[in-house]
GROMACS .gro file of C-alpha atoms in nm:
model
  467
    1MET     CA    1  -0.664   2.289  -0.300
    2LEU     CA    2  -0.670   2.199   0.070
    3PRO     CA    3  -0.912   2.332   0.333
    4SER     CA    4  -0.835   2.657   0.513
    5ARG     CA    5  -0.708   2.665   0.872
    6HIS     CA    6  -1.063   2.742   0.990
    7GLU     CA    7  -1.204   2.446   0.796
    8LEU     CA    8  -0.942   2.210   0.943
    9ARG     CA    9  -1.100   2.217   1.289
   10GLY     CA   10  -1.253   1.883   1.372
   11MET     CA   11  -1.120   1.711   1.057
   12THR     CA   12  -0.929   1.381   1.072
   13MET     CA   13  -0.566   1.419   0.962
   14SER     CA   14  -0.502   1.088   0.785
   15TYR     CA   15  -0.200   1.212   0.588
   16ARG     CA   16   0.077   1.239   0.847
   17SER     CA   17   0.448   1.300   0.797
   18VAL     CA   18   0.666   1.149   1.072
   19ASN     CA   19   1.045   1.155   1.070
   20PRO     CA   20   1.152   0.788   1.111
   21PHE     CA   21   1.486   0.891   1.260
   22THR     CA   22   1.357   1.127   1.530
   23GLU     CA   23   1.001   0.986   1.552
   24GLU     CA   24   0.873   1.346   1.544
   25LEU     CA   25   0.552   1.453   1.373
   26LEU     CA   26   0.651   1.692   1.093
   27ALA     CA   27   0.319   1.780   0.933
   28GLU     CA   28  -0.033   1.652   0.882
   29TYR     CA   29  -0.298   1.712   0.620
   30PRO     CA   30  -0.668   1.630   0.586
   31GLU     CA   31  -0.819   1.432   0.304
   32HIS     CA   32  -0.976   1.631   0.026
   33THR     CA   33  -1.351   1.670   0.059
   34ASP     CA   34  -1.578   1.503  -0.194
   35ALA     CA   35  -1.658   1.846  -0.339
   36GLN     CA   36  -1.288   1.920  -0.383
   37VAL     CA   37  -1.232   1.584  -0.548
   38GLU     CA   38  -1.511   1.664  -0.794
   39ASP     CA   39  -1.347   1.997  -0.880
   40LEU     CA   40  -1.007   1.835  -0.926
   41LEU     CA   41  -1.142   1.558  -1.151
   42ALA     CA   42  -1.328   1.815  -1.356
   43GLY     CA   43  -1.006   2.014  -1.390
   44ALA     CA   44  -0.812   1.708  -1.508
   45GLU     CA   45  -1.085   1.634  -1.764
   46ARG     CA   46  -1.082   1.994  -1.891
   47ALA     CA   47  -0.704   1.992  -1.924
   48TYR     CA   48  -0.722   1.669  -2.123
   49ARG     CA   49  -1.002   1.760  -2.362
   50GLY     CA   50  -0.940   2.131  -2.393
   51ASP     CA   51  -0.563   2.134  -2.423
   52TRP     CA   52  -0.325   1.848  -2.360
   53ALA     CA   53  -0.462   1.573  -2.584
   54GLY     CA   54  -0.444   1.801  -2.887
   55ARG     CA   55  -0.084   1.907  -2.838
   56SER     CA   56   0.203   1.775  -3.045
   57PHE     CA   57   0.472   1.558  -2.890
   58ASP     CA   58   0.712   1.850  -2.921
   59ASP     CA   59   0.477   2.078  -2.724
   60ARG     CA   60   0.419   1.816  -2.456
   61GLY     CA   61   0.792   1.745  -2.442
   62ALA     CA   62   0.872   2.112  -2.381
   63VAL     CA   63   0.646   2.114  -2.074
   64ILE     CA   64   0.771   1.782  -1.938
   65ALA     CA   65   1.135   1.881  -1.996
   66ALA     CA   66   1.078   2.206  -1.806
   67VAL     CA   67   0.939   2.013  -1.509
   68GLY     CA   68   1.240   1.780  -1.517
   69GLU     CA   69   1.490   2.065  -1.526
   70LEU     CA   70   1.318   2.230  -1.230
   71MET     CA   71   1.345   1.902  -1.045
   72ALA     CA   72   1.717   1.897  -1.121
   73GLU     CA   73   1.750   2.250  -0.980
   74ARG     CA   74   1.572   2.148  -0.660
   75ALA     CA   75   1.749   1.813  -0.624
   76GLU     CA   76   1.906   1.876  -0.284
   77GLU     CA   77   1.589   2.025  -0.137
   78LEU     CA   78   1.378   1.734  -0.261
   79ALA     CA   79   1.632   1.476  -0.141
   80ARG     CA   80   1.639   1.627   0.208
   81LEU     CA   81   1.261   1.614   0.219
   82ALA     CA   82   1.253   1.245   0.124
   83THR     CA   83   1.516   1.165   0.386
   84THR     CA   84   1.332   1.341   0.666
   85GLU     CA   85   0.990   1.210   0.566
   86MET     CA   86   1.059   0.841   0.503
   87GLY     CA   87   1.412   0.780   0.632
   88LYS     CA   88   1.599   0.712   0.309
   89ARG     CA   89   1.974   0.782   0.335
   90TYR     CA   90   2.045   1.121   0.178
   91PRO     CA   91   2.285   0.991  -0.094
   92GLU     CA   92   2.015   0.745  -0.203
   93ALA     CA   93   1.752   1.019  -0.197
   94LEU     CA   94   1.970   1.240  -0.416
   95TYR     CA   95   2.024   0.949  -0.655
   96GLU     CA   96   1.648   0.896  -0.667
   97VAL     CA   97   1.585   1.257  -0.767
   98GLN     CA   98   1.851   1.233  -1.038
   99ALA     CA   99   1.691   0.914  -1.167
  100CYS     CA  100   1.359   1.097  -1.195
  101VAL     CA  101   1.522   1.379  -1.391
  102ALA     CA  102   1.653   1.117  -1.635
  103MET     CA  103   1.297   0.990  -1.682
  104PHE     CA  104   1.166   1.340  -1.757
  105ARG     CA  105   1.444   1.399  -2.009
  106TYR     CA  106   1.412   1.061  -2.178
  107PHE     CA  107   1.038   1.066  -2.235
  108ALA     CA  108   1.033   1.435  -2.328
  109ALA     CA  109   1.280   1.356  -2.605
  110GLU     CA  110   1.180   1.006  -2.717
  111SER     CA  111   0.801   0.972  -2.682
  112GLY     CA  112   0.724   1.107  -3.029
  113ALA     CA  113   0.945   0.846  -3.192
  114ILE     CA  114   0.817   0.567  -2.968
  115LEU     CA  115   0.453   0.645  -3.041
  116THR     CA  116   0.487   0.735  -3.407
  117SER     CA  117   0.215   0.602  -3.637
  118ARG     CA  118   0.280   0.251  -3.769
  119ASP     CA  119   0.195   0.149  -4.123
  120LEU     CA  120   0.038  -0.195  -4.173
  121GLU     CA  121   0.045  -0.410  -4.485
  122VAL     CA  122  -0.296  -0.458  -4.649
  123PRO     CA  123  -0.390  -0.600  -4.991
  124ASP     CA  124  -0.543  -0.273  -5.107
  125GLY     CA  125  -0.557   0.087  -4.990
  126SER     CA  126  -0.368   0.166  -4.671
  127ALA     CA  127  -0.377   0.101  -4.299
  128ARG     CA  128  -0.196   0.241  -4.002
  129LEU     CA  129  -0.203   0.252  -3.624
  130ASP     CA  130  -0.218   0.590  -3.451
  131ALA     CA  131  -0.135   0.624  -3.082
  132ARG     CA  132  -0.417   0.823  -2.923
  133PRO     CA  133  -0.444   0.912  -2.553
  134LEU     CA  134  -0.713   0.766  -2.330
  135GLY     CA  135  -0.803   1.054  -2.097
  136VAL     CA  136  -0.769   1.098  -1.721
  137ILE     CA  137  -0.553   0.827  -1.561
  138PHE     CA  138  -0.578   0.763  -1.186
  139CYS     CA  139  -0.253   0.651  -1.021
  140ILE     CA  140  -0.203   0.509  -0.670
  141GLU     CA  141   0.157   0.497  -0.553
  142PRO     CA  142   0.355   0.385  -0.243
  143TRP     CA  143   0.600   0.563  -0.016
  144ASN     CA  144   0.922   0.367  -0.056
  145PHE     CA  145   1.056   0.568  -0.351
  146PRO     CA  146   0.851   0.883  -0.298
  147TYR     CA  147   0.955   1.049  -0.625
  148ILE     CA  148   1.047   0.762  -0.858
  149GLN     CA  149   0.711   0.595  -0.801
  150LEU     CA  150   0.541   0.916  -0.918
  151ALA     CA  151   0.772   0.993  -1.208
  152ARG     CA  152   0.792   0.650  -1.366
  153VAL     CA  153   0.416   0.622  -1.405
  154SER     CA  154   0.315   0.984  -1.461
  155VAL     CA  155   0.579   1.102  -1.708
  156PRO     CA  156   0.509   0.846  -1.986
  157ILE     CA  157   0.135   0.871  -1.921
  158LEU     CA  158   0.150   1.248  -1.966
  159MET     CA  159   0.369   1.233  -2.275
  160ALA     CA  160   0.114   1.000  -2.433
  161GLY     CA  161  -0.139   1.285  -2.405
  162ASN     CA  162  -0.327   1.183  -2.092
  163THR     CA  163  -0.369   1.377  -1.770
  164VAL     CA  164  -0.289   1.232  -1.426
  165VAL     CA  165  -0.469   1.232  -1.092
  166MET     CA  166  -0.226   1.098  -0.832
  167LYS     CA  167  -0.296   0.946  -0.490
  168HIS     CA  168   0.034   0.912  -0.306
  169ALA     CA  169   0.088   0.718   0.018
  170PRO     CA  170  -0.049   0.882   0.336
  171ASN     CA  171   0.292   0.890   0.509
  172VAL     CA  172   0.473   1.100   0.243
  173PRO     CA  173   0.237   1.395   0.190
  174GLN     CA  174   0.516   1.653   0.178
  175CYS     CA  175   0.692   1.466  -0.104
  176ALA     CA  176   0.358   1.440  -0.284
  177LEU     CA  177   0.301   1.814  -0.264
  178ALA     CA  178   0.660   1.897  -0.359
  179PHE     CA  179   0.633   1.683  -0.674
  180GLU     CA  180   0.303   1.847  -0.772
  181ARG     CA  181   0.459   2.190  -0.710
  182LEU     CA  182   0.718   2.117  -0.980
  183PHE     CA  183   0.441   2.112  -1.242
  184VAL     CA  184   0.283   2.431  -1.109
  185ASP     CA  185   0.609   2.623  -1.090
  186ALA     CA  186   0.724   2.501  -1.432
  187GLY     CA  187   0.410   2.649  -1.588
  188ALA     CA  188   0.234   2.325  -1.676
  189PRO     CA  189  -0.137   2.358  -1.766
  190GLU     CA  190  -0.370   2.352  -1.467
  191GLY     CA  191  -0.514   2.003  -1.425
  192LEU     CA  192  -0.229   1.828  -1.607
  193TYR     CA  193  -0.096   1.664  -1.290
  194THR     CA  194  -0.313   1.669  -0.978
  195ASN     CA  195  -0.223   1.540  -0.633
  196VAL     CA  196  -0.514   1.419  -0.420
  197PHE     CA  197  -0.533   1.318  -0.055
  198LEU     CA  198  -0.804   1.050  -0.045
  199SER     CA  199  -0.950   0.784   0.180
  200ASN     CA  200  -0.974   0.434   0.037
  201ASP     CA  201  -1.347   0.480  -0.013
  202GLN     CA  202  -1.289   0.801  -0.205
  203ALA     CA  203  -1.024   0.628  -0.416
  204ALA     CA  204  -1.275   0.357  -0.505
  205SER     CA  205  -1.521   0.625  -0.617
  206VAL     CA  206  -1.255   0.789  -0.832
  207ILE     CA  207  -1.179   0.457  -1.001
  208ARG     CA  208  -1.548   0.420  -1.086
  209ASP     CA  209  -1.584   0.778  -1.210
  210ASP     CA  210  -1.663   0.787  -1.583
  211ARG     CA  211  -1.399   1.053  -1.645
  212VAL     CA  212  -1.125   0.819  -1.529
  213ARG     CA  213  -1.029   0.591  -1.817
  214ALA     CA  214  -0.764   0.368  -1.660
  215VAL     CA  215  -0.578   0.300  -1.335
  216SER     CA  216  -0.216   0.234  -1.241
  217LEU     CA  217  -0.128   0.094  -0.899
  218THR     CA  218   0.203   0.019  -0.732
  219GLY     CA  219   0.148  -0.141  -0.394
  220SER     CA  220   0.074  -0.455  -0.197
  221GLU     CA  221  -0.102  -0.770  -0.314
  222ARG     CA  222  -0.404  -0.675  -0.105
  223ALA     CA  223  -0.420  -0.332  -0.266
  224GLY     CA  224  -0.379  -0.492  -0.608
  225GLU     CA  225  -0.668  -0.730  -0.547
  226ALA     CA  226  -0.895  -0.447  -0.430
  227VAL     CA  227  -0.807  -0.199  -0.704
  228GLY     CA  228  -0.810  -0.467  -0.973
  229ALA     CA  229  -1.157  -0.582  -0.868
  230ILE     CA  230  -1.300  -0.229  -0.867
  231ALA     CA  231  -1.144  -0.146  -1.203
  232ALA     CA  232  -1.273  -0.471  -1.351
  233SER     CA  233  -1.625  -0.400  -1.228
  234ALA     CA  234  -1.607  -0.067  -1.411
  235LEU     CA  235  -1.452  -0.228  -1.722
  236LYS     CA  236  -1.135  -0.021  -1.697
  237LYS     CA  237  -0.781  -0.113  -1.777
  238VAL     CA  238  -0.544  -0.137  -1.482
  239THR     CA  239  -0.173  -0.203  -1.446
  240LEU     CA  240  -0.046  -0.355  -1.121
  241GLU     CA  241   0.312  -0.346  -0.992
  242LEU     CA  242   0.295  -0.539  -0.667
  243GLY     CA  243   0.531  -0.715  -0.429
  244GLY     CA  244   0.840  -0.920  -0.489
  245SER     CA  245   1.065  -1.177  -0.326
  246ASP     CA  246   1.334  -1.181  -0.591
  247PRO     CA  247   1.584  -1.467  -0.605
  248PHE     CA  248   1.955  -1.384  -0.613
  249ILE     CA  249   2.121  -1.694  -0.757
  250VAL     CA  250   2.495  -1.749  -0.704
  251LEU     CA  251   2.629  -2.028  -0.929
  252ASP     CA  252   2.941  -2.227  -0.846
  253ASP     CA  253   3.163  -2.029  -1.086
  254ALA     CA  254   3.055  -1.688  -0.955
  255ASP     CA  255   3.299  -1.413  -0.863
  256LEU     CA  256   3.247  -1.425  -0.487
  257ASP     CA  257   3.359  -1.066  -0.432
  258LEU     CA  258   3.100  -0.947  -0.684
  259ALA     CA  259   2.830  -1.173  -0.542
  260VAL     CA  260   2.883  -1.049  -0.185
  261ARG     CA  261   2.891  -0.682  -0.287
  262LEU     CA  262   2.575  -0.707  -0.494
  263ALA     CA  263   2.394  -0.912  -0.231
  264VAL     CA  264   2.468  -0.658   0.042
  265ASP     CA  265   2.375  -0.366  -0.183
  266THR     CA  266   2.047  -0.513  -0.306
  267ARG     CA  267   1.932  -0.608   0.046
  268THR     CA  268   2.028  -0.287   0.225
  269MET     CA  269   1.954  -0.028  -0.044
  270ASN     CA  270   1.661   0.188   0.071
  271THR     CA  271   1.689   0.002   0.405
  272GLY     CA  272   1.561  -0.308   0.228
  273GLN     CA  273   1.230  -0.143   0.142
  274ALA     CA  274   1.221  -0.217  -0.231
  275CYS     CA  275   0.991  -0.452  -0.418
  276GLY     CA  276   1.274  -0.530  -0.661
  277GLY     CA  277   1.537  -0.584  -0.394
  278SER     CA  278   1.655  -0.946  -0.383
  279LYS     CA  279   1.526  -1.115  -0.069
  280ARG     CA  280   1.622  -1.479  -0.129
  281PHE     CA  281   1.991  -1.563  -0.170
  282ILE     CA  282   2.023  -1.902  -0.344
  283VAL     CA  283   2.388  -2.011  -0.329
  284HIS     CA  284   2.576  -2.312  -0.461
  285THR     CA  285   2.705  -2.536  -0.183
  286SER     CA  286   3.070  -2.477  -0.280
  287LEU     CA  287   3.035  -2.105  -0.201
  288TYR     CA  288   2.761  -2.115   0.061
  289GLN     CA  289   2.972  -2.093   0.378
  290GLN     CA  290   3.203  -1.820   0.250
  291PHE     CA  291   2.910  -1.625   0.111
  292THR     CA  292   2.704  -1.635   0.430
  293GLU     CA  293   3.002  -1.550   0.652
  294ARG     CA  294   3.103  -1.254   0.436
  295VAL     CA  295   2.752  -1.117   0.393
  296SER     CA  296   2.690  -1.147   0.768
  297SER     CA  297   3.018  -0.967   0.835
  298GLU     CA  298   2.927  -0.688   0.593
  299PHE     CA  299   2.586  -0.654   0.755
  300GLU     CA  300   2.740  -0.635   1.102
  301ALA     CA  301   2.982  -0.361   0.992
  302MET     CA  302   2.708  -0.130   0.870
  303VAL     CA  303   2.681   0.174   1.096
  304PRO     CA  304   2.327   0.281   1.187
  305GLY     CA  305   2.257   0.648   1.229
  306ASP     CA  306   2.121   0.973   1.095
  307PRO     CA  307   2.023   0.916   0.729
  308MET     CA  308   2.145   1.269   0.652
  309ASP     CA  309   2.497   1.175   0.770
  310PRO     CA  310   2.718   1.049   0.481
  311GLY     CA  311   2.882   0.806   0.724
  312THR     CA  312   2.558   0.623   0.801
  313GLY     CA  313   2.545   0.272   0.658
  314VAL     CA  314   2.187   0.184   0.742
  315GLY     CA  315   1.900   0.418   0.816
  316PRO     CA  316   1.567   0.361   0.989
  317LEU     CA  317   1.266   0.181   0.852
  318VAL     CA  318   0.979   0.403   0.745
  319SER     CA  319   0.758   0.360   1.051
  320GLU     CA  320   0.707   0.190   1.384
  321GLY     CA  321   0.453  -0.037   1.215
  322ALA     CA  322   0.713  -0.147   0.959
  323LEU     CA  323   0.962  -0.217   1.237
  324ASN     CA  324   0.714  -0.420   1.438
  325HIS     CA  325   0.611  -0.620   1.131
  326ILE     CA  326   0.963  -0.728   1.037
  327ARG     CA  327   1.040  -0.820   1.398
  328GLU     CA  328   0.728  -1.040   1.399
  329GLN     CA  329   0.842  -1.203   1.073
  330ILE     CA  330   1.188  -1.278   1.213
  331ASP     CA  331   1.038  -1.424   1.531
  332LEU     CA  332   0.792  -1.630   1.326
  333ALA     CA  333   1.068  -1.768   1.106
  334VAL     CA  334   1.281  -1.865   1.407
  335SER     CA  335   0.987  -2.024   1.587
  336HIS     CA  336   0.947  -2.253   1.285
  337GLY     CA  337   1.309  -2.363   1.273
  338ALA     CA  338   1.501  -2.085   1.100
  339THR     CA  339   1.840  -1.969   1.228
  340VAL     CA  340   1.956  -1.611   1.260
  341LEU     CA  341   2.301  -1.609   1.097
  342GLY     CA  342   2.352  -1.241   1.168
  343GLY     CA  343   2.156  -0.948   1.308
  344GLY     CA  344   1.794  -1.013   1.396
  345CYS     CA  345   1.730  -0.750   1.662
  346ARG     CA  346   1.598  -0.400   1.693
  347ILE     CA  347   1.880  -0.150   1.735
  348GLU     CA  348   1.825   0.011   2.073
  349ARG     CA  349   1.822   0.378   1.990
  350LYS     CA  350   1.569   0.641   1.890
  351GLY     CA  351   1.424   0.576   1.549
  352TYR     CA  352   1.283   0.270   1.374
  353PHE     CA  353   1.605   0.070   1.333
  354ILE     CA  354   1.652  -0.302   1.271
  355GLU     CA  355   1.986  -0.481   1.238
  356PRO     CA  356   2.058  -0.604   0.885
  357THR     CA  357   1.968  -0.970   0.917
  358LEU     CA  358   2.047  -1.299   0.743
  359LEU     CA  359   1.818  -1.598   0.803
  360GLY     CA  360   1.921  -1.955   0.728
  361GLY     CA  361   1.729  -2.281   0.743
  362VAL     CA  362   1.399  -2.135   0.621
  363THR     CA  363   1.221  -2.443   0.488
  364PRO     CA  364   0.922  -2.443   0.250
  365ASP     CA  365   0.686  -2.523   0.538
  366ASN     CA  366   0.804  -2.216   0.730
  367PRO     CA  367   0.532  -1.946   0.708
  368VAL     CA  368   0.795  -1.682   0.623
  369PHE     CA  369   0.925  -1.882   0.325
  370GLY     CA  370   0.659  -1.732   0.096
  371GLN     CA  371   0.642  -1.385   0.251
  372GLU     CA  372   0.797  -1.061   0.130
  373LEU     CA  373   1.055  -0.917   0.371
  374PHE     CA  374   1.038  -0.537   0.343
  375ALA     CA  375   1.347  -0.453   0.548
  376PRO     CA  376   1.724  -0.525   0.536
  377VAL     CA  377   1.651  -0.893   0.600
  378ALA     CA  378   1.730  -1.182   0.363
  379MET     CA  379   1.685  -1.557   0.356
  380VAL     CA  380   1.978  -1.768   0.233
  381PHE     CA  381   1.946  -2.116   0.080
  382GLU     CA  382   2.204  -2.379  -0.018
  383VAL     CA  383   2.171  -2.572  -0.347
  384SER     CA  384   2.390  -2.829  -0.521
  385ASN     CA  385   2.315  -2.758  -0.890
  386ASP     CA  386   2.143  -2.524  -1.134
  387GLU     CA  387   1.822  -2.726  -1.142
  388GLU     CA  388   1.780  -2.699  -0.764
  389ALA     CA  389   1.845  -2.326  -0.786
  390ILE     CA  390   1.578  -2.281  -1.053
  391ALA     CA  391   1.323  -2.490  -0.864
  392LEU     CA  392   1.381  -2.292  -0.546
  393ALA     CA  393   1.367  -1.961  -0.731
  394ASN     CA  394   1.030  -2.058  -0.877
  395ALA     CA  395   0.891  -2.178  -0.543
  396SER     CA  396   0.733  -1.839  -0.483
  397ASP     CA  397   0.405  -1.671  -0.565
  398TYR     CA  398   0.603  -1.365  -0.675
  399GLY     CA  399   0.773  -1.310  -1.008
  400LEU     CA  400   0.916  -0.960  -1.031
  401GLY     CA  401   1.291  -0.977  -1.089
  402CYS     CA  402   1.584  -1.217  -1.063
  403SER     CA  403   1.963  -1.186  -1.046
  404VAL     CA  404   2.206  -1.458  -1.155
  405ILE     CA  405   2.577  -1.435  -1.071
  406SER     CA  406   2.811  -1.644  -1.285
  407ALA     CA  407   3.135  -1.623  -1.484
  408ASP     CA  408   2.956  -1.800  -1.770
  409VAL     CA  409   2.704  -1.550  -1.909
  410ALA     CA  410   2.541  -1.802  -2.144
  411ARG     CA  411   2.484  -2.040  -1.853
  412ALA     CA  412   2.348  -1.758  -1.639
  413GLU     CA  413   2.108  -1.661  -1.915
  414ARG     CA  414   1.983  -2.020  -1.939
  415VAL     CA  415   1.918  -2.022  -1.566
  416GLY     CA  416   1.750  -1.681  -1.582
  417ALA     CA  417   1.530  -1.791  -1.872
  418ALA     CA  418   1.395  -2.076  -1.660
  419VAL     CA  419   1.299  -1.850  -1.371
  420ASP     CA  420   0.940  -1.720  -1.371
  421SER     CA  421   1.004  -1.346  -1.353
  422GLY     CA  422   0.939  -1.030  -1.547
  423MET     CA  423   1.308  -0.933  -1.543
  424VAL     CA  424   1.644  -1.106  -1.512
  425PHE     CA  425   1.978  -0.938  -1.444
  426ILE     CA  426   2.308  -1.114  -1.507
  427ASN     CA  427   2.594  -1.017  -1.273
  428HIS     CA  428   2.389  -0.715  -1.175
  429MET     CA  429   2.133  -0.630  -0.908
  430VAL     CA  430   1.778  -0.555  -1.018
  431ASP     CA  431   1.778  -0.193  -1.130
  432THR     CA  432   1.576   0.055  -1.332
  433ALA     CA  433   1.633   0.300  -1.618
  434PRO     CA  434   1.394   0.504  -1.837
  435ASN     CA  435   1.442   0.285  -2.145
  436LEU     CA  436   1.412  -0.049  -1.961
  437PRO     CA  437   1.068  -0.199  -1.894
  438TRP     CA  438   0.975  -0.272  -1.534
  439GLY     CA  439   0.717  -0.526  -1.420
  440GLY     CA  440   0.653  -0.883  -1.319
  441VAL     CA  441   0.440  -1.194  -1.346
  442LYS     CA  442   0.241  -1.412  -1.107
  443ARG     CA  443   0.140  -1.221  -0.793
  444SER     CA  444   0.389  -0.945  -0.867
  445GLY     CA  445   0.125  -0.800  -1.099
  446TYR     CA  446   0.085  -0.731  -1.468
  447GLY     CA  447   0.159  -0.457  -1.716
  448ARG     CA  448   0.486  -0.268  -1.758
  449GLU     CA  449   0.623   0.069  -1.657
  450LEU     CA  450   0.889   0.277  -1.835
  451SER     CA  451   1.036   0.216  -2.185
  452HIS     CA  452   0.827   0.179  -2.499
  453LEU     CA  453   0.618  -0.084  -2.322
  454GLY     CA  454   0.528   0.142  -2.031
  455ILE     CA  455   0.420   0.439  -2.241
  456GLY     CA  456   0.219   0.200  -2.459
  457GLU     CA  457   0.008   0.082  -2.165
  458PHE     CA  458  -0.209   0.395  -2.165
  459VAL     CA  459  -0.269   0.469  -2.531
  460ASN     CA  460  -0.542   0.368  -2.773
  461TRP     CA  461  -0.374   0.219  -3.077
  462LYS     CA  462  -0.640   0.331  -3.321
  463LEU     CA  463  -0.662   0.156  -3.657
  464VAL     CA  464  -0.709   0.386  -3.957
  465ARG     CA  465  -0.807   0.184  -4.268
  466THR     CA  466  -0.847   0.360  -4.603
  467ALA     CA  467  -0.988   0.193  -4.913
   0.00000   0.00000   0.00000
């Protein structure tokens, strides 16, 4: 629960909802007090021990399915809220809600089979593994997909028999509350899913709390380092889904039409604010000029405007800070020798708009070479063979996803296998689905979300050995 209007006087409103298109303040909320956090943690613990952990998969699935169906009923309302709160184009917001519904439906139906007990061979007697829940799981999620980020971690965690305490990003509080409201209105047990508005110091205290058994974070490298260190000091498991600078490799036999379409889509989807969006286009020399000219032309043709308007091609970035940061990165790249092949400027209109931008000539000694570009901005590189493409793809601290475009699937798979990444997509942009694991290597984090791997992250596989 949040403080009353009388209690709000004098409190700092750190959770603020600002429309990135109009730059208007929509709503603001205070952080929960320490006493409220204590009550909410106690409620999550009671729900776990007194109810949820003891339920069958069928009983849990009925609750989770009901939440998912309510989300489907409210799809347009939820999509509009995401668009106004973080600037996502409305068709993409609606797609995001539908993707969440698919996650609810999948795990409600499949979790029992995924986590069924597993018999083990032993020389005498019997042995098996039983999937048992851990307890209260604390999740910290970012703003860029304000519903998917919540659903893809919480739904499998809940179906495994745990309860969830969720700290969403401070700039999407309305989406956070709307998602929590789905559980309340669907009749889920009190304490099953709990939204909290916390300061970073409060979040650290929650991680250390003995009732919290594990932590899941999606966020920046800096956040991952901080949360990982705190969790380690408390001897708690943590999964980290961090940044990405995914390579998009175009081999010499690629279908150029397909390559251009996928490149434009992956770099402008969600206004480029996606950890799994490809940010480094690595193109064979025989296709390089055509590819760069066509991508630049496609970028230039994208119409900026109201993200609620179906005719809008590119919406605003999430905040003024995000806009300023990408402009600084573009300027930094150019000051160290990069060339703007298209775009590169703020769009002079109300709202946090940047032109879709293609940067060439970014050399390894350029400070931006190793940075993540969280906007519709890509770097493009020219290579003469597969080996150069692989070496350039691996010249990054990140290792989330990778796309390879080629008419020869076997060749593309060989290239993809040599790239240090958690995922590889052949003739496809990096994408997500309930039954596909999501996660990376290197400084993109560790652990997996979704699929049988994701739901297995937060269970205790208990050995039962009988003589």
